Amino acid sequence: MTFWVCIGLSAVFLLLSIHPFVTYPLSLMLFRRRRPAPAVQGPLPSFAICVCAYNEERTIADKARNMIAVAQTAPQCELFIYVDGASDRTVERLEPFKDRINIVAAEVRRGKSYGMNALVDRCTADVVVFTDANVELDSHVLRRLAPWFSDPSVGCVCGHLVYSNPDESAMSSSGSLYWRIEEAIKQLESDAFSVVGADGSLFAIRRSAHHVVPDDIIDDFYVSMKILIDGMRVVRAPDALAFEKSATNTYDEFRRKIRIACQAFNVHRLIWPQIWRKPVLAYCYVSHRLLKWVIGYNLLLAGLFFMLAMLAVFPPTPVLAAPLLIAAAFGVLVAAKFGPALKVLAMLLSFAGTSWGVWRSVRGDKFQTWTPTPSARASGQG
């Protein structure tokens, strides 16, 4: 290949890598229109808060107390916890709350999506609120989600997740920074069109808009995308706050990225035939989701074509030696625990985990069950 062809291909793949974080948000700004929450007309809707848990004995009592406190702010609020065949004392820790919380304890593991389907079947509320077992909800969250459902075009409302431990490690700092960027992009999407996919930490849907989720498919992404495909909007409530600890261990986060990316790409194969027929949705979906999942491959190809361009005009020895020297210097900085290098490493491993998860999806792997991230769990109150 000629120098300019390789440089051009390298630039294309680099642009594809940065598009989700730079040019995509800029494009959303062109169509951004501030949409304040509508005023609530009449009484609040009835709510149901649904949680799935597996081996959460360290956090589940705190979660139950938090759910009860939140429920007290609305006239009608059902509470449900599905325990997915736990092998620890999760069910035992919930015993003191069974007069207020509907507890569904499975004897064998069926997965989170199965559990959420089971809870939605049991509830009778107008609005179903989904949240994770290790997430603390702001006590006013229901009153901040409710106004958006006054708009009949809205089918799903996403909350605002805040990581509560950004300074605990390089991994938690990197994850917190990434999530702040993600929340800013979601707000732009909400103002310009619709949020492309909800996060399981906190989102609410009209019960009538719920789609049954296949057991081996990630529930939050599937449910919210199906609502978009149905023609309803997914919006963000920036003042509906949820708090969670980010993973502090690099291996924990790497493993989590693999699982989430594999599950998300499995959803992609189910919904893509319906998405590509809607041009605006397809653009936002490809920009915010699909290109993020393959960012590792795009960066790799950008580097490869840049190397081929350099080999076309320079001797091979210095061209091949340069990346080895850069990698060695980076390794020294990481070994010395240099903060910026550790954050870059965390980011690269995150991209690598996502890329690996996509590959596992392509080869047919599925994740029906999940394991709580140890370094993201609180240390034992209850």
Coordinates of C-alpha atoms in Angstrom, one line a residue:
M1 CA 0.0 0.0 0.0
T2 CA 1.1 3.6 -0.6
F3 CA 2.0 6.0 2.1
W4 CA -1.1 8.2 1.6
V5 CA -3.5 5.2 1.4
C6 CA -2.2 3.9 4.7
I7 CA -2.3 7.4 6.3
G8 CA -5.9 7.8 5.1
L9 CA -7.0 4.5 6.4
S10 CA -5.3 5.2 9.7
A11 CA -7.1 8.5 10.0
V12 CA -10.5 6.9 9.2
F13 CA -10.1 4.3 11.9
L14 CA -8.9 6.9 14.4
L15 CA -11.9 9.2 13.6
L16 CA -14.2 6.2 14.1
S17 CA -12.5 5.7 17.5
I18 CA -13.0 9.3 18.7
H19 CA -16.4 9.9 17.0
P20 CA -18.5 8.6 20.0
F21 CA -16.7 11.1 22.3
V22 CA -16.1 14.1 20.1
T23 CA -18.0 14.5 16.7
Y24 CA -21.1 12.6 17.9
P25 CA -21.7 15.0 20.8
L26 CA -21.0 18.0 18.6
S27 CA -23.6 16.8 16.1
L28 CA -26.2 16.4 18.9
M29 CA -25.5 20.0 19.9
L30 CA -26.9 21.2 16.5
F31 CA -30.3 19.8 17.4
R32 CA -30.3 20.3 21.1
R33 CA -33.4 21.7 22.7
R34 CA -33.7 22.1 26.4
R35 CA -36.7 20.1 27.6
P36 CA -37.5 20.8 31.3
A37 CA -39.6 18.2 33.1
P38 CA -43.3 18.6 32.5
A39 CA -45.4 19.7 35.4
V40 CA -47.2 16.8 37.1
Q41 CA -50.9 16.8 36.3
G42 CA -53.0 15.3 39.1
P43 CA -51.8 12.6 41.5
L44 CA -48.5 10.8 41.2
P45 CA -48.6 7.5 39.3
S46 CA -48.3 4.3 41.2
F47 CA -44.7 2.8 41.3
A48 CA -43.0 -0.5 41.7
I49 CA -39.3 -0.7 42.5
C50 CA -37.7 -3.9 41.3
V51 CA -34.3 -5.3 42.2
C52 CA -32.5 -8.5 41.4
A53 CA -29.8 -9.8 43.7
Y54 CA -27.3 -12.6 43.9
N55 CA -25.0 -13.1 46.9
E56 CA -25.5 -9.6 48.2
E57 CA -25.4 -10.3 51.9
R58 CA -23.1 -7.4 52.5
T59 CA -25.3 -4.8 50.9
I60 CA -28.9 -6.1 50.6
A61 CA -30.1 -4.9 54.1
D62 CA -28.9 -1.4 53.3
K63 CA -30.6 -1.7 49.9
A64 CA -33.9 -2.8 51.5
R65 CA -33.9 0.1 53.9
N66 CA -33.2 2.5 51.1
M67 CA -36.0 1.1 49.0
I68 CA -38.5 1.5 52.0
A69 CA -37.3 5.1 52.5
V70 CA -37.8 6.0 48.8
A71 CA -41.3 4.3 48.8
Q72 CA -42.5 6.5 51.6
T73 CA -42.3 9.5 49.4
A74 CA -45.0 8.3 47.0
P75 CA -48.7 7.4 47.9
Q76 CA -48.5 4.1 46.1
C77 CA -45.2 2.1 45.8
E78 CA -44.7 -1.6 45.7
L79 CA -41.3 -3.1 46.5
F80 CA -39.9 -6.3 45.0
I81 CA -36.6 -8.2 45.3
Y82 CA -35.8 -11.3 43.3
V83 CA -33.0 -13.4 44.8
D84 CA -31.4 -15.5 42.1
G85 CA -30.5 -18.8 43.9
A86 CA -28.1 -17.1 46.3
S87 CA -25.5 -19.3 48.0
D88 CA -24.9 -16.8 50.8
R89 CA -27.2 -15.2 53.4
T90 CA -28.9 -12.7 51.1
V91 CA -32.4 -14.2 51.8
E92 CA -31.7 -14.4 55.5
R93 CA -30.8 -10.7 55.6
L94 CA -34.1 -9.8 53.9
E95 CA -36.2 -11.6 56.5
P96 CA -36.8 -8.4 58.7
F97 CA -38.2 -6.6 55.6
K98 CA -40.6 -9.2 54.3
D99 CA -43.7 -7.4 55.7
R100 CA -42.9 -4.5 53.4
I101 CA -41.0 -6.0 50.5
N102 CA -42.2 -8.8 48.2
I103 CA -39.3 -11.3 48.2
V104 CA -39.1 -13.8 45.4
A105 CA -36.4 -16.3 46.2
A106 CA -35.4 -18.8 43.5
E107 CA -33.8 -22.1 44.5
V108 CA -31.7 -22.3 41.3
R109 CA -30.0 -19.6 39.3
R110 CA -32.0 -18.3 36.3
G111 CA -30.4 -14.9 35.7
K112 CA -31.2 -11.3 36.1
S113 CA -33.5 -11.0 33.1
Y114 CA -35.6 -13.9 34.2
G115 CA -35.9 -12.3 37.6
M116 CA -36.9 -8.9 36.3
N117 CA -39.5 -10.5 34.0
A118 CA -40.9 -12.3 37.0
L119 CA -41.1 -9.2 39.1
V120 CA -42.8 -7.1 36.4
D121 CA -45.4 -9.9 36.0
R122 CA -46.2 -9.6 39.8
C123 CA -46.5 -5.8 40.0
T124 CA -49.6 -3.8 39.2
A125 CA -48.0 -0.3 39.1
D126 CA -48.2 2.3 36.3
V127 CA -44.4 2.9 36.4
V128 CA -41.8 0.2 37.1
V129 CA -38.5 1.4 38.5
F130 CA -35.5 -0.8 37.9
T131 CA -32.3 -0.5 40.1
D132 CA -29.3 -2.6 41.1
A133 CA -28.7 -4.2 44.5
N134 CA -25.6 -2.2 45.2
V135 CA -27.1 1.2 44.3
E136 CA -28.3 3.7 46.8
L137 CA -31.2 5.9 45.5
D138 CA -31.8 9.5 46.5
S139 CA -34.9 9.7 48.7
H140 CA -36.7 12.0 46.3
V141 CA -36.0 9.9 43.1
L142 CA -39.7 8.9 42.5
R143 CA -40.9 12.5 42.5
R144 CA -38.1 13.5 40.1
L145 CA -38.9 10.6 37.7
A146 CA -42.7 11.1 37.8
P147 CA -43.1 14.4 35.9
W148 CA -41.6 13.0 32.8
F149 CA -44.3 10.4 32.5
S150 CA -46.9 13.2 32.2
D151 CA -45.7 13.3 28.6
P152 CA -47.4 10.4 26.8
S153 CA -44.6 10.2 24.2
V154 CA -42.1 9.2 27.0
G155 CA -41.8 5.5 27.6
C156 CA -38.7 5.4 29.7
V157 CA -36.8 7.7 32.1
C158 CA -33.1 7.3 33.0
G159 CA -31.7 8.4 36.2
H160 CA -28.3 10.0 36.9
L161 CA -25.7 7.6 38.2
V162 CA -22.9 9.1 40.4
Y163 CA -19.9 7.0 41.3
S164 CA -19.2 7.7 45.0
N165 CA -15.5 6.6 45.1
P166 CA -13.7 8.3 42.2
D167 CA -10.4 8.7 44.2
E168 CA -10.1 5.2 45.6
S169 CA -7.9 3.8 42.8
A170 CA -6.7 4.5 39.2
M171 CA -9.4 2.2 38.0
S172 CA -12.2 3.9 39.9
S173 CA -10.9 7.3 38.8
S174 CA -10.9 6.3 35.2
G175 CA -14.3 4.7 35.5
S176 CA -15.8 7.8 37.2
L177 CA -14.4 10.1 34.4
Y178 CA -15.7 7.8 31.7
W179 CA -19.1 7.8 33.3
R180 CA -19.3 11.6 33.7
I181 CA -18.6 11.8 30.0
E182 CA -21.3 9.2 29.3
E183 CA -23.9 11.1 31.4
A184 CA -23.1 14.3 29.5
I185 CA -23.7 12.5 26.2
K186 CA -26.9 11.0 27.5
Q187 CA -28.2 14.5 28.4
L188 CA -27.4 15.7 24.9
E189 CA -29.2 12.8 23.4
S190 CA -32.2 13.4 25.7
D191 CA -32.3 17.1 24.6
A192 CA -31.9 16.3 20.9
F193 CA -33.7 13.0 20.4
S194 CA -33.7 10.2 22.9
V195 CA -31.3 8.5 25.2
V196 CA -29.9 5.4 23.3
G197 CA -30.1 2.7 26.0
A198 CA -30.7 2.8 29.7
D199 CA -28.3 1.8 32.5
G200 CA -29.5 -0.7 35.1
S201 CA -28.4 1.4 38.1
L202 CA -31.7 3.4 37.7
F203 CA -34.3 3.6 35.0
A204 CA -38.1 3.6 35.0
I205 CA -40.6 2.6 32.3
R206 CA -44.3 2.6 31.8
R207 CA -45.4 -0.9 32.7
S208 CA -47.5 -1.1 29.6
A209 CA -44.3 -0.5 27.5
H210 CA -42.4 -3.5 28.9
H211 CA -41.1 -6.2 26.6
V212 CA -40.4 -9.6 28.0
V213 CA -36.6 -10.1 27.9
P214 CA -35.0 -13.4 26.8
D215 CA -33.3 -15.0 29.7
D216 CA -29.8 -14.7 28.2
I217 CA -30.1 -11.1 27.1
I218 CA -29.2 -8.0 29.2
D219 CA -32.4 -6.5 30.5
D220 CA -31.8 -2.8 30.8
F221 CA -30.4 -2.3 27.3
Y222 CA -33.0 -4.5 25.6
V223 CA -36.1 -3.1 27.4
S224 CA -35.1 0.6 26.8
M225 CA -34.1 0.0 23.1
K226 CA -37.4 -1.8 22.4
I227 CA -39.3 1.2 23.8
L228 CA -37.3 3.4 21.3
I229 CA -38.1 1.0 18.5
D230 CA -41.8 1.2 19.4
G231 CA -41.6 4.9 18.7
M232 CA -41.6 6.2 22.3
R233 CA -38.9 8.5 23.8
V234 CA -36.3 7.6 26.4
V235 CA -35.3 10.7 28.4
R236 CA -32.9 11.5 31.2
A237 CA -33.9 13.0 34.5
P238 CA -30.7 14.7 35.7
D239 CA -31.9 15.2 39.2
A240 CA -33.0 11.6 39.8
L241 CA -29.8 10.5 41.5
A242 CA -28.4 7.1 42.1
F243 CA -25.1 6.4 43.9
E244 CA -22.8 3.4 43.3
K245 CA -19.2 2.4 44.1
S246 CA -17.1 1.9 41.0
A247 CA -14.8 -1.2 40.7
T248 CA -11.4 -0.5 42.2
N249 CA -9.7 -3.6 41.0
T250 CA -8.5 -3.8 37.3
Y251 CA -9.4 -7.4 36.9
D252 CA -12.9 -6.9 38.3
E253 CA -13.6 -4.2 35.8
F254 CA -12.0 -6.1 32.9
R255 CA -14.2 -9.1 33.6
R256 CA -17.3 -6.9 33.9
K257 CA -16.6 -5.2 30.6
I258 CA -16.3 -8.6 28.9
R259 CA -19.7 -9.7 30.2
I260 CA -21.5 -6.5 29.5
A261 CA -20.1 -6.1 26.0
C262 CA -21.0 -9.7 25.1
Q263 CA -24.5 -9.3 26.4
A264 CA -25.0 -6.0 24.6
F265 CA -23.7 -7.3 21.3
N266 CA -26.1 -10.2 21.6
V267 CA -28.9 -7.7 22.0
H268 CA -27.5 -5.9 18.9
R269 CA -28.1 -8.9 16.7
L270 CA -31.8 -9.1 17.9
I271 CA -32.7 -5.4 17.4
W272 CA -30.5 -4.3 14.5
P273 CA -33.0 -5.4 11.8
Q274 CA -35.6 -3.0 13.4
I275 CA -33.1 -0.1 14.1
W276 CA -31.6 0.4 10.7
R277 CA -35.0 1.3 9.2
K278 CA -35.1 4.4 11.5
P279 CA -32.4 6.7 10.2
V280 CA -32.1 9.0 13.2
L281 CA -32.2 6.2 15.7
A282 CA -29.7 4.2 13.6
Y283 CA -27.2 7.2 13.5
C284 CA -27.4 7.6 17.3
Y285 CA -27.2 3.9 18.0
V286 CA -24.2 3.3 15.8
S287 CA -22.5 6.4 17.1
H288 CA -23.1 5.9 20.8
R289 CA -23.2 2.1 21.1
L290 CA -21.8 0.1 18.1
L291 CA -18.7 2.2 17.6
K292 CA -17.9 2.2 21.4
W293 CA -18.1 -1.6 21.4
V294 CA -15.5 -1.9 18.6
I295 CA -13.3 1.0 19.7
G296 CA -10.5 -1.4 20.6
Y297 CA -10.5 -2.9 17.0
N298 CA -10.6 0.6 15.4
L299 CA -7.6 1.8 17.5
L300 CA -5.7 -1.3 16.6
L301 CA -6.3 -0.8 12.9
A302 CA -5.5 2.9 13.1
G303 CA -2.1 1.9 14.7
L304 CA -1.5 -0.9 12.2
F305 CA -2.1 1.3 9.1
F306 CA 0.0 4.1 10.6
M307 CA 2.9 1.6 11.0
L308 CA 2.5 0.5 7.4
A309 CA 2.6 4.1 6.3
M310 CA 5.9 4.7 8.2
L311 CA 7.4 1.5 6.8
A312 CA 6.6 2.8 3.3
V313 CA 9.0 5.8 3.8
F314 CA 11.4 4.9 6.6
P315 CA 13.7 1.9 7.3
P316 CA 12.0 -0.9 9.2
T317 CA 14.3 -1.1 12.2
P318 CA 13.5 2.4 13.7
V319 CA 9.8 2.1 12.8
L320 CA 9.5 -1.3 14.5
A321 CA 11.6 -0.3 17.5
A322 CA 9.7 2.9 18.3
P323 CA 6.5 1.2 19.5
L324 CA 8.6 -1.3 21.6
L325 CA 10.4 1.6 23.2
I326 CA 7.1 3.4 23.9
A327 CA 5.6 0.2 25.4
A328 CA 8.7 -0.3 27.6
A329 CA 8.7 3.3 28.9
F330 CA 4.9 3.0 29.6
G331 CA 5.6 -0.3 31.5
V332 CA 8.2 1.4 33.6
L333 CA 5.7 4.2 34.5
V334 CA 3.0 1.7 35.4
A335 CA 5.5 -0.3 37.5
A336 CA 6.4 2.9 39.3
K337 CA 2.6 3.5 39.9
F338 CA 2.7 6.8 38.1
G339 CA -0.9 8.1 38.3
P340 CA -1.6 9.2 34.7
A341 CA 0.0 6.0 33.4
L342 CA -2.2 3.9 35.6
K343 CA -5.3 5.8 34.4
V344 CA -4.3 5.2 30.8
L345 CA -3.7 1.5 31.5
A346 CA -7.2 1.3 33.1
M347 CA -8.8 2.9 30.0
L348 CA -6.9 0.6 27.6
L349 CA -7.9 -2.5 29.6
S350 CA -11.5 -1.3 29.5
F351 CA -11.4 -1.0 25.7
A352 CA -9.7 -4.4 25.5
G353 CA -12.4 -6.0 27.7
T354 CA -15.1 -4.5 25.6
S355 CA -13.5 -5.8 22.4
W356 CA -13.1 -9.2 23.9
G357 CA -16.7 -9.3 24.9
V358 CA -17.8 -8.4 21.4
W359 CA -15.6 -11.3 20.1
R360 CA -17.2 -13.7 22.6
S361 CA -20.6 -12.6 21.4
V362 CA -19.7 -13.2 17.7
R363 CA -18.5 -16.7 18.5
G364 CA -21.8 -17.5 20.3
D365 CA -21.1 -17.0 24.0
K366 CA -23.8 -16.0 26.3
F367 CA -24.0 -14.7 29.9
Q368 CA -27.3 -15.6 31.5
T369 CA -26.1 -15.2 35.2
W370 CA -23.8 -12.7 36.8
T371 CA -21.5 -12.4 39.7
P372 CA -21.3 -9.2 41.8
T373 CA -18.1 -7.2 41.4
P374 CA -16.2 -7.7 44.7
S375 CA -14.3 -4.4 44.7
A376 CA -17.5 -2.4 44.0
R377 CA -19.4 -3.8 47.0
A378 CA -19.4 -2.1 50.4
S379 CA -17.6 -3.9 53.2
G380 CA -20.2 -5.5 55.2
Q381 CA -22.9 -3.6 56.9
G382 CA -26.3 -5.1 57.2

